[in-house]
Amino acid sequence: MMLETIDLAPRIGTEIRADAAALLSGEHAAQIREVLGGRGLVLFRELNLDDRQQVAFARTLGDVMNQGEDHIYKVTLDKTVTKTAEYLLGTFFWHIDGTTDAIPSRASLLSARRLSETGGRTEWANTYAAYEDLPQGEKDTVAGLRVVHSAETIERAARPDFTEEDVADWRTRPVRSHPLVWTHASGRKSLVLGATASHVEGFEPDESRALLDHLLERATQAQYVYQHEWHVGDLVIWDNTGTMHRVDPYSADSGRMMHRTTLVGEEPLA
Ligand code: OGA
Ligand code: MN
């Protein structure tokens, strides 16, 4: 039996109606993976899975990354809960997760546990659609280009009050070069952009910044974006290989708490 689906925006995002038992059975995993790949994002409204159910559901979809406590990484700006909370300020900027990892994650499952009073809406942009719509001239321009991604680049943007110590810390983290256009195993192509993108290899700094800014602006136009207004218990799964995302700023003491479970990457960014 196929689950009921409702598209959220023309080019990205589909809501799936199902209860926890149906999802945990694994019976619908193939359909969910199909929708995820085709639509970039799947939403289950007010599903209210607990942590163990969330991880069990994730396991029906792929291999789960060893992150956080028992595969639940707490996405919060509260430093007393998550030691690396400061890094999460980078989530206010458009990004793809894991661009400095050997293989970026396949997907993430994010559930809302506590909301902030202001800010905290998350939005995703479909990077397949953005590539598809580029005029042929721009496709020709970006073909073959490579971009260097680093933690330092996004952290500099996110934390303008950084210290020399912060910079030294960021520089211990990996720096990676990726093609600007990801040619997936499926043959489909997507853009690889976001705030970890430092520069285009072989370009003058001005030319590089202009191109990256231009592409990011194009790729995050309203027609490629779905923005989610969270309710407690909502679960979103995003295809991290074909979308980028960011969250509306919220304050560190807002209490906002999201629980994330991440699926291991399945194909190198090539
Ligand atoms: C993430 C992320 C956005 C949010 O967990 O990778 O970017 O809304 N989260 O908290
Ligand atoms: Mn993220």
XYZ file of C-alpha atoms and ligand atoms in Angstrom:
281
model
C 0.000 0.000 0.000
C 1.287 3.453 -0.888
C 1.195 6.221 1.691
C -0.730 9.391 0.960
C 1.459 12.285 -0.224
C 0.790 16.017 -0.468
C 3.270 18.306 -2.197
C 4.291 21.334 -0.133
C 5.729 23.563 -2.870
C 5.980 23.094 -6.643
C 9.690 22.233 -6.798
C 10.465 20.893 -3.306
C 8.940 19.129 -0.334
C 6.252 16.520 0.143
C 4.218 15.757 3.211
C 3.572 12.083 3.874
C 0.654 10.969 6.011
C 1.439 7.932 8.125
C 1.408 6.787 11.717
C 4.441 5.697 13.688
C 3.692 1.977 13.476
C 3.465 2.043 9.690
C 6.780 3.899 9.432
C 8.589 1.686 11.928
C 7.509 -1.445 10.060
C 9.922 -0.511 7.259
C 7.211 -1.416 4.785
C 7.223 2.077 3.250
C 10.970 2.687 3.220
C 11.271 2.346 -0.552
C 8.473 4.842 -1.161
C 9.918 7.302 1.347
C 13.401 7.091 -0.191
C 11.864 7.591 -3.623
C 9.961 10.702 -2.545
C 13.038 12.004 -0.726
C 15.209 11.695 -3.823
C 12.597 13.198 -6.110
C 11.322 15.998 -3.869
C 14.303 16.775 -1.606
C 12.300 16.825 1.600
C 9.682 14.756 3.357
C 7.526 16.067 6.195
C 5.572 14.080 8.765
C 3.393 16.430 10.788
C 3.163 15.965 14.547
C 4.405 12.411 14.356
C 5.831 12.667 17.887
C 8.339 9.832 17.656
C 10.487 9.380 20.751
C 14.272 9.111 20.326
C 14.351 5.334 20.032
C 11.580 5.357 17.448
C 13.318 8.107 15.491
C 16.533 6.069 15.314
C 14.622 2.892 14.462
C 12.782 4.710 11.677
C 16.072 6.156 10.395
C 17.515 2.622 10.230
C 14.743 1.551 7.866
C 16.017 4.221 5.438
C 19.786 3.756 5.579
C 22.872 3.448 7.764
C 22.823 5.770 10.737
C 25.828 7.953 11.547
C 27.386 7.584 14.951
C 26.648 11.100 16.155
C 25.333 12.508 19.401
C 24.077 10.280 22.170
C 22.622 7.004 20.943
C 22.395 8.511 17.444
C 20.468 11.562 18.591
C 22.355 14.817 18.112
C 20.761 17.679 19.989
C 20.520 20.738 17.784
C 20.394 23.593 20.259
C 22.352 26.760 20.941
C 22.435 25.885 24.643
C 26.107 25.188 25.460
C 25.195 23.312 28.625
C 23.432 20.703 26.474
C 25.583 20.513 23.334
C 29.273 21.332 23.698
C 29.585 22.306 20.061
C 26.553 24.601 20.219
C 28.568 27.546 18.884
C 29.160 25.761 15.588
C 25.414 25.684 15.143
C 25.360 29.449 14.596
C 26.465 28.462 11.094
C 23.024 26.915 10.533
C 21.653 30.473 10.127
C 23.360 30.515 6.698
C 22.517 28.410 3.658
C 24.585 25.239 3.794
C 24.861 21.581 2.893
C 25.835 19.386 5.846
C 29.216 17.695 5.766
C 30.850 19.519 2.859
C 34.149 19.141 4.718
C 33.613 15.397 5.309
C 34.948 12.769 2.918
C 31.364 11.893 1.924
C 28.532 14.260 2.888
C 25.615 12.647 4.691
C 22.801 11.118 2.657
C 19.982 12.655 4.653
C 19.011 13.906 8.078
C 15.906 13.361 10.157
C 15.134 16.394 12.304
C 12.324 16.520 14.840
C 11.062 19.489 16.813
C 11.061 19.026 20.565
C 10.881 22.601 21.787
C 10.266 25.738 19.736
C 11.652 29.236 20.044
C 9.235 32.090 20.462
C 10.775 33.955 17.554
C 12.758 32.717 14.550
C 13.516 29.026 14.204
C 11.743 28.318 10.937
C 13.898 26.133 8.723
C 14.017 26.389 4.951
C 15.401 24.155 2.236
C 16.292 24.881 -1.385
C 16.345 22.276 -4.149
C 19.819 22.308 -5.691
C 18.830 19.937 -8.514
C 16.100 22.309 -9.669
C 18.449 25.288 -9.397
C 20.993 23.567 -11.625
C 18.351 22.434 -14.103
C 17.073 25.985 -14.587
C 20.469 27.596 -15.184
C 20.686 29.130 -18.652
C 22.916 27.008 -20.906
C 25.618 29.687 -20.822
C 25.829 29.453 -17.048
C 25.866 25.660 -17.163
C 28.853 25.960 -19.484
C 30.537 28.414 -17.097
C 30.161 26.231 -14.010
C 31.034 22.910 -15.693
C 34.394 21.692 -14.473
C 34.822 24.361 -11.785
C 35.924 23.325 -8.324
C 35.204 25.089 -5.041
C 37.099 24.905 -1.760
C 34.897 24.397 1.303
C 35.996 24.984 4.892
C 34.614 25.285 8.384
C 36.492 28.541 8.701
C 34.443 30.160 5.935
C 31.050 29.533 7.508
C 32.294 30.258 11.035
C 33.696 33.639 9.999
C 30.266 34.539 8.675
C 28.412 33.181 11.686
C 30.607 34.557 14.433
C 31.889 38.025 13.589
C 33.232 38.383 17.147
C 35.715 35.532 16.711
C 39.082 35.416 18.465
C 42.508 34.253 17.275
C 41.884 31.060 19.247
C 38.684 30.408 17.321
C 40.534 30.820 14.042
C 43.234 28.397 15.186
C 40.505 25.886 16.124
C 38.693 26.239 12.785
C 41.953 25.675 10.959
C 42.379 22.276 12.586
C 39.237 21.175 10.753
C 39.330 19.713 7.239
C 39.265 21.784 4.072
C 37.919 20.125 0.960
C 37.649 20.848 -2.736
C 34.458 19.775 -4.535
C 33.063 20.203 -8.023
C 30.584 23.076 -8.195
C 28.263 20.728 -10.072
C 27.685 17.361 -8.443
C 27.086 14.628 -11.027
C 25.265 11.964 -9.064
C 25.391 8.215 -9.616
C 21.882 8.590 -11.059
C 23.211 10.953 -13.728
C 21.281 13.910 -12.290
C 23.180 17.087 -11.481
C 22.944 19.529 -8.587
C 24.762 22.662 -7.458
C 27.091 22.519 -4.468
C 26.960 25.913 -2.774
C 26.519 27.446 0.653
C 28.376 29.260 3.385
C 31.168 26.690 3.613
C 32.176 27.651 0.036
C 35.378 29.651 0.313
C 36.425 30.217 -3.285
C 36.436 28.884 -6.823
C 39.808 27.350 -7.601
C 41.840 29.339 -10.085
C 39.603 32.433 -9.911
C 40.571 35.892 -8.675
C 38.945 36.517 -5.253
C 36.469 39.112 -6.596
C 35.442 36.999 -9.552
C 35.078 33.957 -7.300
C 32.914 35.767 -4.733
C 30.738 37.289 -7.458
C 30.051 33.901 -9.050
C 29.321 32.130 -5.749
C 27.056 34.964 -4.568
C 25.228 35.049 -7.889
C 24.613 31.289 -7.898
C 23.492 31.247 -4.264
C 21.072 34.070 -4.921
C 19.649 32.271 -7.964
C 19.451 28.912 -6.212
C 17.596 30.271 -3.190
C 14.833 32.101 -5.047
C 11.363 31.414 -3.731
C 10.493 28.871 -6.431
C 13.201 26.484 -5.203
C 12.448 26.870 -1.491
C 10.175 25.360 1.105
C 10.105 27.025 4.519
C 8.733 25.063 7.440
C 6.864 26.511 10.381
C 7.501 23.854 13.013
C 5.060 22.315 15.438
C 6.346 20.168 18.271
C 6.575 16.571 17.088
C 7.038 17.390 13.384
C 9.683 15.309 11.655
C 11.437 16.464 8.504
C 13.818 14.357 6.443
C 15.942 16.184 3.904
C 18.014 14.818 1.054
C 21.361 16.364 1.932
C 22.719 15.563 -1.522
C 20.131 17.615 -3.411
C 19.171 20.443 -1.084
C 20.731 23.109 1.093
C 19.128 24.547 4.190
C 19.222 27.263 6.836
C 17.250 28.294 9.882
C 15.845 31.705 10.766
C 17.968 33.096 13.591
C 16.763 32.324 17.093
C 18.352 33.190 20.402
C 20.651 30.923 22.389
C 18.372 31.150 25.420
C 15.163 30.498 23.474
C 15.006 26.860 24.557
C 14.695 25.691 20.934
C 15.534 21.997 20.785
C 15.641 19.753 17.749
C 16.756 16.117 17.683
C 18.697 15.010 14.633
C 19.542 11.570 13.318
C 21.758 11.449 10.260
C 22.122 8.857 7.506
C 25.605 8.020 6.288
C 26.539 9.291 2.819
C 26.162 6.813 -0.011
C 28.076 8.483 -2.825
C 31.124 10.753 -2.981
C 30.622 14.299 -4.132
C 32.010 13.967 -7.648
C 21.187 20.857 11.016
C 20.584 22.174 10.754
C 18.607 23.515 11.127
C 17.629 23.772 12.222
O 20.815 20.239 12.025
O 22.018 20.408 10.216
O 21.046 22.877 9.906
O 16.513 24.174 11.896
N 19.504 22.483 11.481
O 17.972 23.608 13.389
Mn 22.587 21.729 8.720
